[in-house]
Amino acid sequence: MSFTDRITQGLESGWKVTEGATLTENQTVEADVVIVGTGAGGGTTAEILAKSGLSVVLVEEGRLYYQKDFKMDELTSYANLYQEGMSRATRDGSIAILQGRCVGGSTTVNWTSSFRTPDATLNYWGKRFGLDALSPEAMAPWFDGRETRHSMSPWEMDPNLNNDILRQGCEKLGYSWQIIPRNVKGCWNLGYCGAGCPTNAKQGALMTTIPGALDHNARLFHGLRAERLLINQDRIDSLQASAMASDGITPSGITVTLKARHFVVAASAIGSPGLLLRSGLPDPYGRVGKRSFIHPVNASVAQMPKLVDPFYGAPQSIYSDEFNFRNGVDGEAGYKLEVPPLHPAMAAGVVPGHGDTQAENLARLPWMQSVIALLRDGFHENSPGGTVSLRDDGSPVLDYPVTDYLWKGIRNAFYTMAEIQFAAGADRVRLMHLDSDWYATWADAKAAIDGFVMAPHRVRLFTAHQMGGCGMGSNPEESVVNGFGEHHHVSNLSVHDASVFPTSIGANPQLSVYALAARNSSRLAQRLQK
C-alpha cells in the first residue's frame, strides 16, 4: 500500500511510545493519570483525558502491532495478538477464552460487531443494582457519540453466505433477524478481522482513541506488565510494572514505577480483578473477582449444498435476538444468535474429531456454515457467574461453573441452531458436542440433542466476551465501584472496562465499554481539572 498508515505517521512524528524490551534500567515516571490497558475502556479514557489537557501514561502488557504486522495469517496472529497465545481457558479448561493482548486490546482482533447495551439490561441494572443513572435515555447520547467516533453503522454490503444462511433460516421459521452494525470505514470485506485488520478499516482503539491520545502528548508503554498498585492510606501512590523481554512474555528484570494523581484500571474483566487482587486493595466485602460473566457460547456447523467459503467477507453481519429476552430478563436463559467466521486453524480447533475424521471434515470447510448462541448470564439467581482468582505466579484465572440453568439454555440453543440450519437447506448438521454425529434431518438432530449429556468437556464452549469481576452498584456491600467506575474504598482509583458490568449484557460488549468509559472519563476529567 502506498499511503502511510496512522501508526507509522504518528511514530515518525514523535509520539511518546516506549517498548518495554528496550529499557535497560529501572525508572520512575510521573503523570496526572496512569491508565492500565489500551482496549475499548483504556483508549477512550486516554483520549478524553489527554484532550482535556491532563498528562496521561498508558500501560499495555501486550505489544504494539499494526498494519505492517497484520498479514491475514492465523498462526502468527493468534500467537502474537491473543492472551496466552489464544490458549486462554477457564480454570478447568472446559471453556476457551478469546481475548486480545496487544495495543487496542480485544478491539484490535474482534469481529467488529457494535451493539448498544440492550434497554432491558440497563433497566435491570437500575432496578437491581441502584444504577438508575444508566437508563437507556441517559446513555443514548453517549452511545451516539461513540458510534460517531468509531464509525459504527449497520453493514451496507450484502452479507456473505455464511451469515445469510442465518437470515434465510430465520425467515423460513418466522424468527426475527437484523443487520449488525460494524465499526469500520472503507472496509475491504476480506474476513480476516480476527487476525488484525490489514487495511486499517477497523475503527477499534488502535486506529482511533490511541492515536487521539498520543497526538495530545499521552505516553504509551507497551510490553510493560502492571504488577501491583501500592496504596498509602486510602490513595494509590504508585503502580509497579515489569518490562517484558523481547519475546513479549518473560519479564526482563527491569521495573518501571509510575506515579500519578489518579489511576484508571482498564485491563479487562480478567486482568482488572487480577491486578486489584495482586495489589491487596481494600475489599471489605470480598467482591473483587466475584460475579465474573462470559456469555458462554455453543455452536453448530452445517454442510451446505452451495459453496459457502465461510472465511471470506465480513465475519458477522446478521443476528437474531428472537430468543434473547423472549422469557423476560430473568426467566429461562436467553441467547443471541450470530455467525462466526470459519478460518482453517480456528475451524480445526472447533469442529470435533481428529486424525482422518478431522481431515475428512475440514476437507468440506468451503461448504461449511456455523451458527453460535451467546447465552445471557447473570440475571437469574441460578446464574451467578464465576470467580477470578490468582494462580501461584500471580496471573489471573477464571473459574466458571456452568449451572443446570445455563445447561438448559445451551440445550435449547442447540435445538434452535440446528432447526435454523435445516430450514435454510443444510444437507446435514453437527452440534459442537462430543457425542454428536452428523444428522441429515431436523428430526434426527432433535432426537440426538434430547439425549445429550450436558457436562463440561462434553459440550464445546467458547467465549470472546469477558464481563464483571469489579461490578458497579450503589451498595458497596455488593459492588466494587459506583456507577461512575469510582472505587468504593480507594479515592483515586477508577475502573473503566467491562469488568464493571454487574451482569453480562446480552450483546457484544465493545460499544457498551466505549460509551461507559466516555461518560465516566468526561466526569473524571472535570474532577481532575478542578
Short mmCIF file of C-alpha atoms in Angstrom, two decimals:
data_model
loop_
_atom_site.label_atom_id
_atom_site.label_comp_id
_atom_site.label_asym_id
_atom_site.label_seq_id
_atom_site.Cartn_x
_atom_site.Cartn_y
_atom_site.Cartn_z
CA MET A 1 0.00 0.00 0.00
CA SER A 2 1.37 3.37 -0.96
CA PHE A 3 -0.24 5.52 1.76
CA THR A 4 1.40 5.83 5.17
CA ASP A 5 -0.66 4.34 7.90
CA ARG A 6 -1.77 6.20 11.03
CA ILE A 7 0.61 4.46 13.44
CA THR A 8 3.67 4.82 11.18
CA GLN A 9 2.88 8.52 10.73
CA GLY A 10 2.50 9.05 14.46
CA LEU A 11 5.71 7.23 15.35
CA GLU A 12 7.58 9.27 12.72
CA SER A 13 6.07 12.50 14.08
CA GLY A 14 7.47 11.85 17.54
CA TRP A 15 4.76 10.11 19.55
CA LYS A 16 6.00 9.15 23.01
CA VAL A 17 5.96 5.35 22.65
CA THR A 18 8.32 3.03 24.53
CA GLU A 19 8.62 -0.72 24.19
CA GLY A 20 9.44 -2.41 27.50
CA ALA A 21 12.05 -4.66 25.90
CA THR A 22 14.18 -1.61 25.01
CA LEU A 23 14.50 -0.40 28.62
CA THR A 24 17.92 -1.03 30.17
CA GLU A 25 17.45 0.48 33.64
CA ASN A 26 14.75 0.94 36.24
CA GLN A 27 12.90 4.23 36.05
CA THR A 28 10.16 6.32 37.64
CA VAL A 29 7.58 8.16 35.54
CA GLU A 30 5.03 10.71 36.74
CA ALA A 31 1.75 11.89 35.23
CA ASP A 32 -1.66 13.23 36.17
CA VAL A 33 -3.25 9.90 35.27
CA VAL A 34 -1.90 6.39 34.71
CA ILE A 35 -4.17 4.07 32.69
CA VAL A 36 -3.64 0.29 32.71
CA GLY A 37 -4.87 -1.28 29.45
CA THR A 38 -5.35 0.13 25.94
CA GLY A 39 -8.58 -1.55 24.83
CA ALA A 40 -12.06 -0.05 24.50
CA GLY A 41 -12.02 1.41 28.02
CA GLY A 42 -8.38 2.45 28.31
CA GLY A 43 -8.16 4.03 24.87
CA THR A 44 -11.36 6.04 25.31
CA THR A 45 -10.23 7.25 28.75
CA ALA A 46 -6.77 8.20 27.47
CA GLU A 47 -8.08 10.27 24.57
CA ILE A 48 -10.66 12.16 26.63
CA LEU A 49 -8.24 12.91 29.50
CA ALA A 50 -5.34 13.86 27.20
CA LYS A 51 -7.57 16.17 25.14
CA SER A 52 -8.64 17.89 28.36
CA GLY A 53 -5.01 18.85 28.96
CA LEU A 54 -4.08 16.23 31.56
CA SER A 55 -0.79 14.33 31.30
CA VAL A 56 -1.54 10.66 30.64
CA VAL A 57 0.55 7.48 30.67
CA LEU A 58 -0.83 4.27 29.13
CA VAL A 59 0.49 0.87 30.22
CA GLU A 60 -0.08 -2.17 27.97
CA GLU A 61 1.22 -5.67 28.67
CA GLY A 62 0.87 -6.73 25.02
CA ARG A 63 2.87 -5.17 22.23
CA LEU A 64 2.19 -2.57 19.59
CA TYR A 65 1.26 -4.43 16.42
CA TYR A 66 -0.16 -2.51 13.47
CA GLN A 67 -0.72 -2.64 9.73
CA LYS A 68 2.76 -3.92 8.82
CA ASP A 69 2.19 -6.88 11.19
CA PHE A 70 -1.31 -7.85 10.03
CA LYS A 71 -0.76 -10.44 7.30
CA MET A 72 -4.03 -12.41 7.47
CA ASP A 73 -2.04 -15.31 8.87
CA GLU A 74 -3.91 -17.16 11.59
CA LEU A 75 -0.98 -18.84 13.29
CA THR A 76 1.26 -15.80 13.88
CA SER A 77 -1.76 -13.60 14.67
CA TYR A 78 -3.20 -15.88 17.32
CA ALA A 79 0.23 -16.36 18.91
CA ASN A 80 1.04 -12.64 18.98
CA LEU A 81 -2.28 -10.85 19.44
CA TYR A 82 -4.21 -13.00 21.92
CA GLN A 83 -3.91 -13.74 25.62
CA GLU A 84 -1.85 -16.86 26.28
CA GLY A 85 -1.32 -17.30 22.53
CA MET A 86 -5.07 -17.94 22.15
CA SER A 87 -4.88 -20.87 24.56
CA ARG A 88 -6.50 -19.00 27.46
CA ALA A 89 -9.29 -21.03 29.05
CA THR A 90 -11.28 -21.31 32.25
CA ARG A 91 -9.59 -23.00 35.21
CA ASP A 92 -10.88 -26.49 34.29
CA GLY A 93 -10.03 -25.99 30.62
CA SER A 94 -13.64 -26.50 29.53
CA ILE A 95 -14.31 -23.04 28.06
CA ALA A 96 -11.93 -21.42 25.56
CA ILE A 97 -11.43 -17.67 26.08
CA LEU A 98 -10.62 -15.47 23.06
CA GLN A 99 -9.14 -12.22 24.32
CA GLY A 100 -6.75 -9.65 22.85
CA ARG A 101 -3.27 -9.00 24.25
CA CYS A 102 -1.89 -6.10 22.23
CA VAL A 103 -2.28 -2.34 21.91
CA GLY A 104 -6.00 -1.82 21.31
CA GLY A 105 -6.81 -4.95 23.30
CA SER A 106 -9.68 -7.04 22.00
CA THR A 107 -10.81 -4.16 19.76
CA THR A 108 -7.79 -4.95 17.56
CA VAL A 109 -8.88 -8.56 17.00
CA ASN A 110 -12.68 -8.54 17.39
CA TRP A 111 -15.14 -9.14 14.54
CA THR A 112 -16.41 -5.50 14.67
CA SER A 113 -19.99 -6.16 15.91
CA SER A 114 -21.17 -2.97 17.62
CA PHE A 115 -24.35 -3.11 19.71
CA ARG A 116 -25.78 -0.72 22.28
CA THR A 117 -26.41 -2.23 25.70
CA PRO A 118 -29.95 -3.64 25.44
CA ASP A 119 -32.58 -1.47 27.15
CA ALA A 120 -33.74 -4.50 29.14
CA THR A 121 -30.24 -4.88 30.60
CA LEU A 122 -29.87 -1.20 31.54
CA ASN A 123 -33.33 -1.19 33.13
CA TYR A 124 -32.47 -4.33 35.12
CA TRP A 125 -29.25 -2.70 36.37
CA GLY A 126 -31.24 0.31 37.53
CA LYS A 127 -33.76 -1.79 39.42
CA ARG A 128 -31.41 -4.43 40.85
CA PHE A 129 -28.14 -2.51 41.46
CA GLY A 130 -29.31 1.07 42.04
CA LEU A 131 -27.83 2.22 38.72
CA ASP A 132 -30.80 4.40 37.69
CA ALA A 133 -28.42 6.98 36.18
CA LEU A 134 -27.58 4.43 33.43
CA SER A 135 -31.10 4.36 31.98
CA PRO A 136 -31.45 3.90 28.19
CA GLU A 137 -32.41 7.59 27.88
CA ALA A 138 -29.40 8.77 29.89
CA MET A 139 -26.98 6.53 27.95
CA ALA A 140 -28.35 7.36 24.46
CA PRO A 141 -26.14 10.46 23.89
CA TRP A 142 -23.05 8.51 24.97
CA PHE A 143 -23.88 5.69 22.53
CA ASP A 144 -24.47 8.32 19.81
CA GLY A 145 -21.09 9.91 20.46
CA ARG A 146 -19.16 6.66 20.35
CA GLU A 147 -20.98 5.41 17.25
CA THR A 148 -19.73 8.56 15.53
CA ARG A 149 -16.19 8.32 16.95
CA HIS A 150 -15.82 4.68 15.84
CA SER A 151 -17.74 4.88 12.53
CA MET A 152 -20.41 2.39 13.64
CA SER A 153 -23.36 1.73 11.35
CA PRO A 154 -25.35 -1.23 10.03
CA TRP A 155 -23.31 -3.15 7.42
CA GLU A 156 -24.34 -1.93 3.99
CA MET A 157 -22.86 -4.64 1.75
CA ASP A 158 -24.70 -7.90 1.18
CA PRO A 159 -23.89 -10.42 3.92
CA ASN A 160 -21.64 -13.31 2.97
CA LEU A 161 -23.48 -16.63 2.55
CA ASN A 162 -22.26 -17.82 5.98
CA ASN A 163 -24.29 -15.01 7.59
CA ASP A 164 -27.12 -15.03 5.07
CA ILE A 165 -27.95 -18.65 5.95
CA LEU A 166 -28.89 -17.43 9.44
CA ARG A 167 -31.21 -14.88 7.82
CA GLN A 168 -32.72 -17.48 5.45
CA GLY A 169 -33.39 -19.95 8.26
CA CYS A 170 -34.94 -17.27 10.48
CA GLU A 171 -37.21 -16.07 7.67
CA LYS A 172 -38.41 -19.60 6.92
CA LEU A 173 -39.26 -20.15 10.60
CA GLY A 174 -40.74 -16.71 11.23
CA TYR A 175 -37.95 -15.64 13.62
CA SER A 176 -36.81 -12.03 13.71
CA TRP A 177 -33.35 -11.08 12.38
CA GLN A 178 -31.43 -7.84 11.93
CA ILE A 179 -28.28 -6.44 10.32
CA ILE A 180 -25.27 -5.97 12.60
CA PRO A 181 -23.72 -2.50 13.00
CA ARG A 182 -19.96 -2.65 12.41
CA ASN A 183 -17.20 -0.19 13.37
CA VAL A 184 -15.47 0.04 10.00
CA LYS A 185 -14.55 2.71 7.47
CA GLY A 186 -13.67 1.75 3.89
CA CYS A 187 -13.86 -1.98 4.71
CA TRP A 188 -12.48 -4.32 2.02
CA ASN A 189 -14.75 -7.18 3.13
CA LEU A 190 -11.78 -9.55 3.48
CA GLY A 191 -13.00 -11.50 6.51
CA TYR A 192 -9.75 -11.65 8.49
CA CYS A 193 -10.77 -9.18 11.24
CA GLY A 194 -9.71 -11.65 13.94
CA ALA A 195 -6.10 -11.53 12.76
CA GLY A 196 -5.79 -7.72 12.86
CA CYS A 197 -7.15 -5.52 10.06
CA PRO A 198 -4.60 -5.29 7.21
CA THR A 199 -6.30 -2.25 5.63
CA ASN A 200 -6.85 -0.07 8.73
CA ALA A 201 -10.61 -0.17 8.09
CA LYS A 202 -11.47 -1.43 11.59
CA GLN A 203 -12.09 1.57 13.80
CA GLY A 204 -11.05 0.00 17.09
CA ALA A 205 -8.92 1.76 19.71
CA LEU A 206 -5.76 1.16 17.63
CA MET A 207 -6.97 3.42 14.82
CA THR A 208 -8.97 5.98 16.82
CA THR A 209 -8.56 6.75 20.51
CA ILE A 210 -4.96 5.57 20.99
CA PRO A 211 -3.68 7.84 18.15
CA GLY A 212 -6.01 10.56 19.50
CA ALA A 213 -4.40 10.32 22.94
CA LEU A 214 -0.84 10.15 21.58
CA ASP A 215 -1.48 13.20 19.39
CA HIS A 216 -2.24 15.04 22.65
CA ASN A 217 1.04 14.13 24.34
CA ALA A 218 -0.05 10.95 26.10
CA ARG A 219 2.79 8.47 26.63
CA LEU A 220 2.45 4.76 25.81
CA PHE A 221 4.49 1.94 27.32
CA HIS A 222 3.84 -1.40 25.62
CA GLY A 223 5.36 -4.72 26.61
CA LEU A 224 5.01 -3.48 30.21
CA ARG A 225 3.06 -5.56 32.73
CA ALA A 226 1.21 -3.84 35.57
CA GLU A 227 2.20 -5.88 38.62
CA ARG A 228 0.64 -4.06 41.60
CA LEU A 229 -0.81 -0.80 42.80
CA LEU A 230 0.82 0.45 46.02
CA ILE A 231 -1.60 2.11 48.44
CA ASN A 232 -0.96 4.71 51.12
CA GLN A 233 -3.99 5.07 53.44
CA ASP A 234 -6.94 5.45 51.02
CA ARG A 235 -4.95 6.53 47.95
CA ILE A 236 -2.85 4.74 45.36
CA ASP A 237 0.67 6.10 45.48
CA SER A 238 2.20 4.29 42.51
CA LEU A 239 1.98 1.40 40.07
CA GLN A 240 4.83 -1.10 39.93
CA ALA A 241 5.31 -2.51 36.43
CA SER A 242 7.65 -5.08 34.88
CA ALA A 243 9.17 -4.72 31.43
CA MET A 244 8.73 -7.75 29.18
CA ALA A 245 11.73 -9.16 27.32
CA SER A 246 11.79 -9.23 23.52
CA ASP A 247 9.67 -12.40 23.49
CA GLY A 248 6.84 -10.28 24.92
CA ILE A 249 6.15 -12.84 27.66
CA THR A 250 9.09 -13.12 30.08
CA PRO A 251 9.88 -10.24 32.46
CA SER A 252 13.31 -8.75 31.69
CA GLY A 253 14.01 -7.78 35.30
CA ILE A 254 13.62 -4.04 34.58
CA THR A 255 10.90 -2.29 36.60
CA VAL A 256 9.07 0.96 35.97
CA THR A 257 7.41 2.84 38.84
CA LEU A 258 4.51 5.03 37.71
CA LYS A 259 3.25 7.80 39.99
CA ALA A 260 0.05 9.76 39.40
CA ARG A 261 -2.77 11.75 40.96
CA HIS A 262 -5.30 9.25 39.65
CA PHE A 263 -5.17 5.66 38.38
CA VAL A 264 -7.57 4.06 35.90
CA VAL A 265 -7.63 0.28 35.58
CA ALA A 266 -8.94 -0.95 32.21
CA ALA A 267 -7.15 -4.26 31.93
CA SER A 268 -10.22 -6.41 31.07
CA ALA A 269 -12.67 -8.42 33.15
CA ILE A 270 -9.92 -10.96 33.86
CA GLY A 271 -6.94 -8.58 34.07
CA SER A 272 -8.53 -5.84 36.19
CA PRO A 273 -9.72 -8.07 39.06
CA GLY A 274 -6.33 -9.79 38.81
CA LEU A 275 -4.46 -6.50 39.31
CA LEU A 276 -6.70 -5.45 42.22
CA LEU A 277 -6.22 -8.85 43.88
CA ARG A 278 -2.42 -8.80 43.41
CA SER A 279 -2.37 -5.30 44.91
CA GLY A 280 -4.26 -6.34 48.04
CA LEU A 281 -6.51 -3.26 47.86
CA PRO A 282 -9.29 -2.78 50.41
CA ASP A 283 -12.11 -5.22 49.65
CA PRO A 284 -14.07 -5.45 52.90
CA TYR A 285 -16.96 -7.42 51.38
CA GLY A 286 -14.85 -9.75 49.21
CA ARG A 287 -16.35 -8.54 45.92
CA VAL A 288 -13.27 -8.35 43.68
CA GLY A 289 -13.26 -11.17 41.13
CA LYS A 290 -16.79 -12.29 42.01
CA ARG A 291 -19.75 -12.29 39.60
CA SER A 292 -17.49 -12.67 36.55
CA PHE A 293 -19.50 -13.33 33.39
CA ILE A 294 -18.68 -14.50 29.89
CA HIS A 295 -21.67 -15.14 27.59
CA PRO A 296 -21.00 -18.90 27.31
CA VAL A 297 -21.13 -19.72 23.58
CA ASN A 298 -22.09 -23.02 21.97
CA ALA A 299 -22.15 -23.73 18.26
CA SER A 300 -23.40 -25.92 15.44
CA VAL A 301 -21.95 -26.49 11.97
CA ALA A 302 -23.80 -27.39 8.79
CA GLN A 303 -22.75 -28.82 5.44
CA MET A 304 -24.48 -26.77 2.76
CA PRO A 305 -25.21 -27.77 -0.85
CA LYS A 306 -23.67 -24.48 -2.09
CA LEU A 307 -20.12 -23.19 -1.68
CA VAL A 308 -20.11 -21.00 1.48
CA ASP A 309 -16.42 -20.01 1.82
CA PRO A 310 -17.03 -19.11 5.49
CA PHE A 311 -13.59 -17.49 5.77
CA TYR A 312 -14.31 -14.61 3.36
CA GLY A 313 -16.41 -11.49 3.86
CA ALA A 314 -17.46 -9.53 6.95
CA PRO A 315 -17.33 -12.12 9.75
CA GLN A 316 -20.58 -11.03 11.40
CA SER A 317 -23.37 -9.16 9.61
CA ILE A 318 -26.66 -10.88 10.58
CA TYR A 319 -28.01 -11.62 14.06
CA SER A 320 -31.24 -12.68 15.73
CA ASP A 321 -32.48 -11.57 19.14
CA GLU A 322 -35.61 -13.73 18.83
CA PHE A 323 -34.57 -15.77 21.90
CA ASN A 324 -32.53 -13.17 23.81
CA PHE A 325 -35.24 -11.68 26.06
CA ARG A 326 -38.13 -13.91 24.97
CA ASN A 327 -38.71 -15.18 28.53
CA GLY A 328 -38.22 -11.78 30.17
CA VAL A 329 -34.97 -10.53 31.63
CA ASP A 330 -34.77 -13.11 34.41
CA GLY A 331 -36.69 -16.09 33.01
CA GLU A 332 -35.08 -19.03 31.19
CA ALA A 333 -31.57 -18.32 29.89
CA GLY A 334 -31.86 -16.17 26.76
CA TYR A 335 -29.40 -16.24 23.87
CA LYS A 336 -28.38 -14.06 20.96
CA LEU A 337 -27.77 -15.86 17.64
CA GLU A 338 -24.82 -14.86 15.48
CA VAL A 339 -22.45 -16.43 12.95
CA PRO A 340 -18.69 -16.97 13.39
CA PRO A 341 -16.19 -16.98 10.52
CA LEU A 342 -14.58 -20.39 9.96
CA HIS A 343 -10.91 -19.99 9.09
CA PRO A 344 -8.90 -23.22 8.77
CA ALA A 345 -6.97 -23.04 12.08
CA MET A 346 -9.98 -21.73 14.01
CA ALA A 347 -12.21 -24.42 12.48
CA ALA A 348 -9.66 -27.12 13.34
CA GLY A 349 -9.99 -26.15 16.98
CA VAL A 350 -13.78 -26.04 16.87
CA VAL A 351 -15.02 -28.92 14.72
CA PRO A 352 -14.83 -32.19 16.73
CA GLY A 353 -12.78 -35.15 15.62
CA HIS A 354 -9.10 -35.68 14.95
CA GLY A 355 -6.89 -37.64 12.59
CA ASP A 356 -8.65 -38.95 9.47
CA THR A 357 -12.08 -37.84 10.73
CA GLN A 358 -10.93 -34.27 11.14
CA ALA A 359 -9.16 -34.27 7.77
CA GLU A 360 -12.36 -35.52 6.15
CA ASN A 361 -14.49 -32.88 7.90
CA LEU A 362 -12.14 -29.99 7.16
CA ALA A 363 -11.85 -31.01 3.51
CA ARG A 364 -15.50 -29.84 3.37
CA LEU A 365 -14.71 -26.49 5.04
CA PRO A 366 -15.62 -24.37 1.97
CA TRP A 367 -19.18 -25.81 2.17
CA MET A 368 -19.44 -25.41 5.94
CA GLN A 369 -21.62 -22.91 7.81
CA SER A 370 -21.84 -22.22 11.53
CA VAL A 371 -24.22 -20.57 13.99
CA ILE A 372 -23.34 -19.60 17.55
CA ALA A 373 -25.51 -18.75 20.55
CA LEU A 374 -24.35 -16.21 23.14
CA LEU A 375 -26.01 -17.09 26.45
CA ARG A 376 -27.02 -14.18 28.65
CA ASP A 377 -25.78 -14.91 32.19
CA GLY A 378 -26.09 -13.05 35.49
CA PHE A 379 -29.80 -12.16 35.51
CA HIS A 380 -31.07 -15.19 37.42
CA GLU A 381 -30.17 -16.49 40.90
CA ASN A 382 -29.05 -19.77 39.29
CA SER A 383 -26.65 -17.90 37.03
CA PRO A 384 -24.26 -16.19 39.47
CA GLY A 385 -21.24 -16.19 37.14
CA GLY A 386 -17.73 -17.27 38.05
CA THR A 387 -14.73 -16.08 40.04
CA VAL A 388 -11.41 -14.58 39.00
CA SER A 389 -8.58 -15.58 41.34
CA LEU A 390 -4.79 -15.71 41.16
CA ARG A 391 -2.57 -18.62 40.22
CA ASP A 392 0.63 -19.22 42.20
CA ASP A 393 2.57 -16.97 39.79
CA GLY A 394 0.11 -14.10 40.30
CA SER A 395 -1.56 -14.44 36.90
CA PRO A 396 -5.38 -14.30 36.88
CA VAL A 397 -7.60 -17.27 36.07
CA LEU A 398 -11.37 -17.53 35.70
CA ASP A 399 -13.26 -20.36 37.38
CA TYR A 400 -16.66 -20.58 35.68
CA PRO A 401 -19.04 -23.34 36.79
CA VAL A 402 -21.86 -23.92 34.29
CA THR A 403 -25.10 -24.34 36.27
CA ASP A 404 -28.08 -26.54 35.34
CA TYR A 405 -29.93 -23.33 34.47
CA LEU A 406 -27.28 -22.49 31.84
CA TRP A 407 -27.03 -26.10 30.58
CA LYS A 408 -30.76 -25.96 29.84
CA GLY A 409 -30.21 -22.75 27.86
CA ILE A 410 -27.33 -24.38 25.98
CA ARG A 411 -29.53 -27.36 25.05
CA ASN A 412 -32.31 -25.01 23.89
CA ALA A 413 -29.78 -23.11 21.77
CA PHE A 414 -28.64 -26.39 20.13
CA TYR A 415 -32.27 -27.08 19.09
CA THR A 416 -32.65 -23.57 17.66
CA MET A 417 -29.39 -23.54 15.72
CA ALA A 418 -29.95 -26.93 14.10
CA GLU A 419 -33.56 -26.07 13.22
CA ILE A 420 -32.45 -22.82 11.55
CA GLN A 421 -29.72 -24.54 9.52
CA PHE A 422 -32.07 -27.25 8.24
CA ALA A 423 -34.68 -24.59 7.42
CA ALA A 424 -32.01 -22.83 5.32
CA GLY A 425 -31.36 -26.03 3.33
CA ALA A 426 -28.48 -27.74 5.12
CA ASP A 427 -27.61 -31.23 3.85
CA ARG A 428 -26.52 -32.24 7.35
CA VAL A 429 -25.83 -30.63 10.72
CA ARG A 430 -23.46 -31.39 13.57
CA LEU A 431 -23.62 -29.90 17.05
CA MET A 432 -20.40 -28.92 18.81
CA HIS A 433 -20.82 -31.72 21.35
CA LEU A 434 -18.50 -34.72 21.64
CA ASP A 435 -21.42 -37.14 21.35
CA SER A 436 -22.82 -35.53 18.21
CA ASP A 437 -22.70 -37.15 14.81
CA TRP A 438 -23.73 -35.55 11.52
CA TYR A 439 -27.55 -35.57 11.18
CA ALA A 440 -29.37 -35.48 7.86
CA THR A 441 -32.77 -34.35 9.18
CA TRP A 442 -34.09 -31.95 11.79
CA ALA A 443 -35.96 -34.83 13.46
CA ASP A 444 -32.74 -36.86 13.86
CA ALA A 445 -30.84 -33.85 15.21
CA LYS A 446 -33.62 -33.04 17.67
CA ALA A 447 -33.75 -36.63 18.94
CA ALA A 448 -29.97 -36.64 19.43
CA ILE A 449 -29.98 -33.29 21.29
CA ASP A 450 -32.71 -34.68 23.58
CA GLY A 451 -30.22 -37.33 24.73
CA PHE A 452 -27.02 -35.26 25.00
CA VAL A 453 -25.32 -35.32 28.40
CA MET A 454 -24.70 -31.66 29.27
CA ALA A 455 -21.35 -31.50 31.05
CA PRO A 456 -18.00 -29.69 30.88
CA HIS A 457 -15.72 -31.04 28.13
CA ARG A 458 -18.69 -32.89 26.51
CA VAL A 459 -20.06 -29.61 25.15
CA ARG A 460 -17.50 -27.47 23.37
CA LEU A 461 -17.89 -23.96 24.82
CA PHE A 462 -16.18 -20.68 23.97
CA THR A 463 -16.33 -17.03 24.84
CA ALA A 464 -14.94 -13.80 23.43
CA HIS A 465 -16.81 -11.61 25.94
CA GLN A 466 -15.48 -11.25 29.49
CA MET A 467 -17.51 -9.08 31.86
CA GLY A 468 -17.84 -8.42 35.59
CA GLY A 469 -15.45 -9.10 38.45
CA CYS A 470 -15.30 -5.42 39.52
CA GLY A 471 -19.05 -4.91 39.38
CA MET A 472 -20.64 -1.48 39.75
CA GLY A 473 -23.52 -0.71 42.06
CA SER A 474 -24.77 1.82 44.57
CA ASN A 475 -24.25 -0.55 47.51
CA PRO A 476 -20.58 -1.15 48.44
CA GLU A 477 -21.53 -4.42 50.13
CA GLU A 478 -22.27 -5.99 46.73
CA SER A 479 -20.11 -3.98 44.31
CA VAL A 480 -16.54 -2.76 43.78
CA VAL A 481 -17.18 0.60 42.08
CA ASN A 482 -20.05 3.07 41.80
CA GLY A 483 -21.94 3.92 38.60
CA PHE A 484 -19.10 6.22 37.50
CA GLY A 485 -16.49 3.47 37.86
CA GLU A 486 -15.08 5.09 41.02
CA HIS A 487 -13.72 2.59 43.56
CA HIS A 488 -15.80 2.49 46.75
CA HIS A 489 -12.79 2.38 49.09
CA VAL A 490 -9.85 3.94 47.22
CA SER A 491 -10.26 7.65 46.48
CA ASN A 492 -8.05 7.98 43.38
CA LEU A 493 -8.87 4.74 41.59
CA SER A 494 -11.38 4.16 38.77
CA VAL A 495 -12.19 1.06 36.71
CA HIS A 496 -13.18 1.69 33.07
CA ASP A 497 -13.77 -1.61 31.28
CA ALA A 498 -16.25 -4.48 31.01
CA SER A 499 -15.26 -5.71 34.49
CA VAL A 500 -17.68 -3.12 35.93
CA PHE A 501 -20.74 -4.74 34.31
CA PRO A 502 -22.88 -6.18 37.14
CA THR A 503 -24.23 -8.87 34.77
CA SER A 504 -23.40 -9.93 31.24
CA ILE A 505 -25.25 -7.72 28.77
CA GLY A 506 -26.71 -9.97 26.08
CA ALA A 507 -24.77 -8.29 23.24
CA ASN A 508 -21.18 -7.96 22.02
CA PRO A 509 -19.73 -5.57 24.61
CA GLN A 510 -17.36 -3.16 22.85
CA LEU A 511 -19.83 -0.27 22.34
CA SER A 512 -21.05 -0.62 25.93
CA VAL A 513 -17.46 -0.24 27.16
CA TYR A 514 -16.74 2.69 24.83
CA ALA A 515 -19.87 4.54 25.95
CA LEU A 516 -19.49 3.94 29.69
CA ALA A 517 -15.80 4.86 29.55
CA ALA A 518 -16.59 8.08 27.64
CA ARG A 519 -19.25 9.06 30.19
CA ASN A 520 -17.07 8.24 33.19
CA SER A 521 -13.88 9.78 31.74
CA SER A 522 -15.66 13.03 30.96
CA ARG A 523 -16.67 13.28 34.61
CA LEU A 524 -13.16 12.30 35.74
CA ALA A 525 -11.59 14.99 33.52
CA GLN A 526 -13.81 17.64 35.14
CA ARG A 527 -12.93 16.34 38.60
CA LEU A 528 -9.17 16.38 37.96
CA GLN A 529 -9.20 19.81 36.29
CA LYS A 530 -10.67 21.29 39.47
#
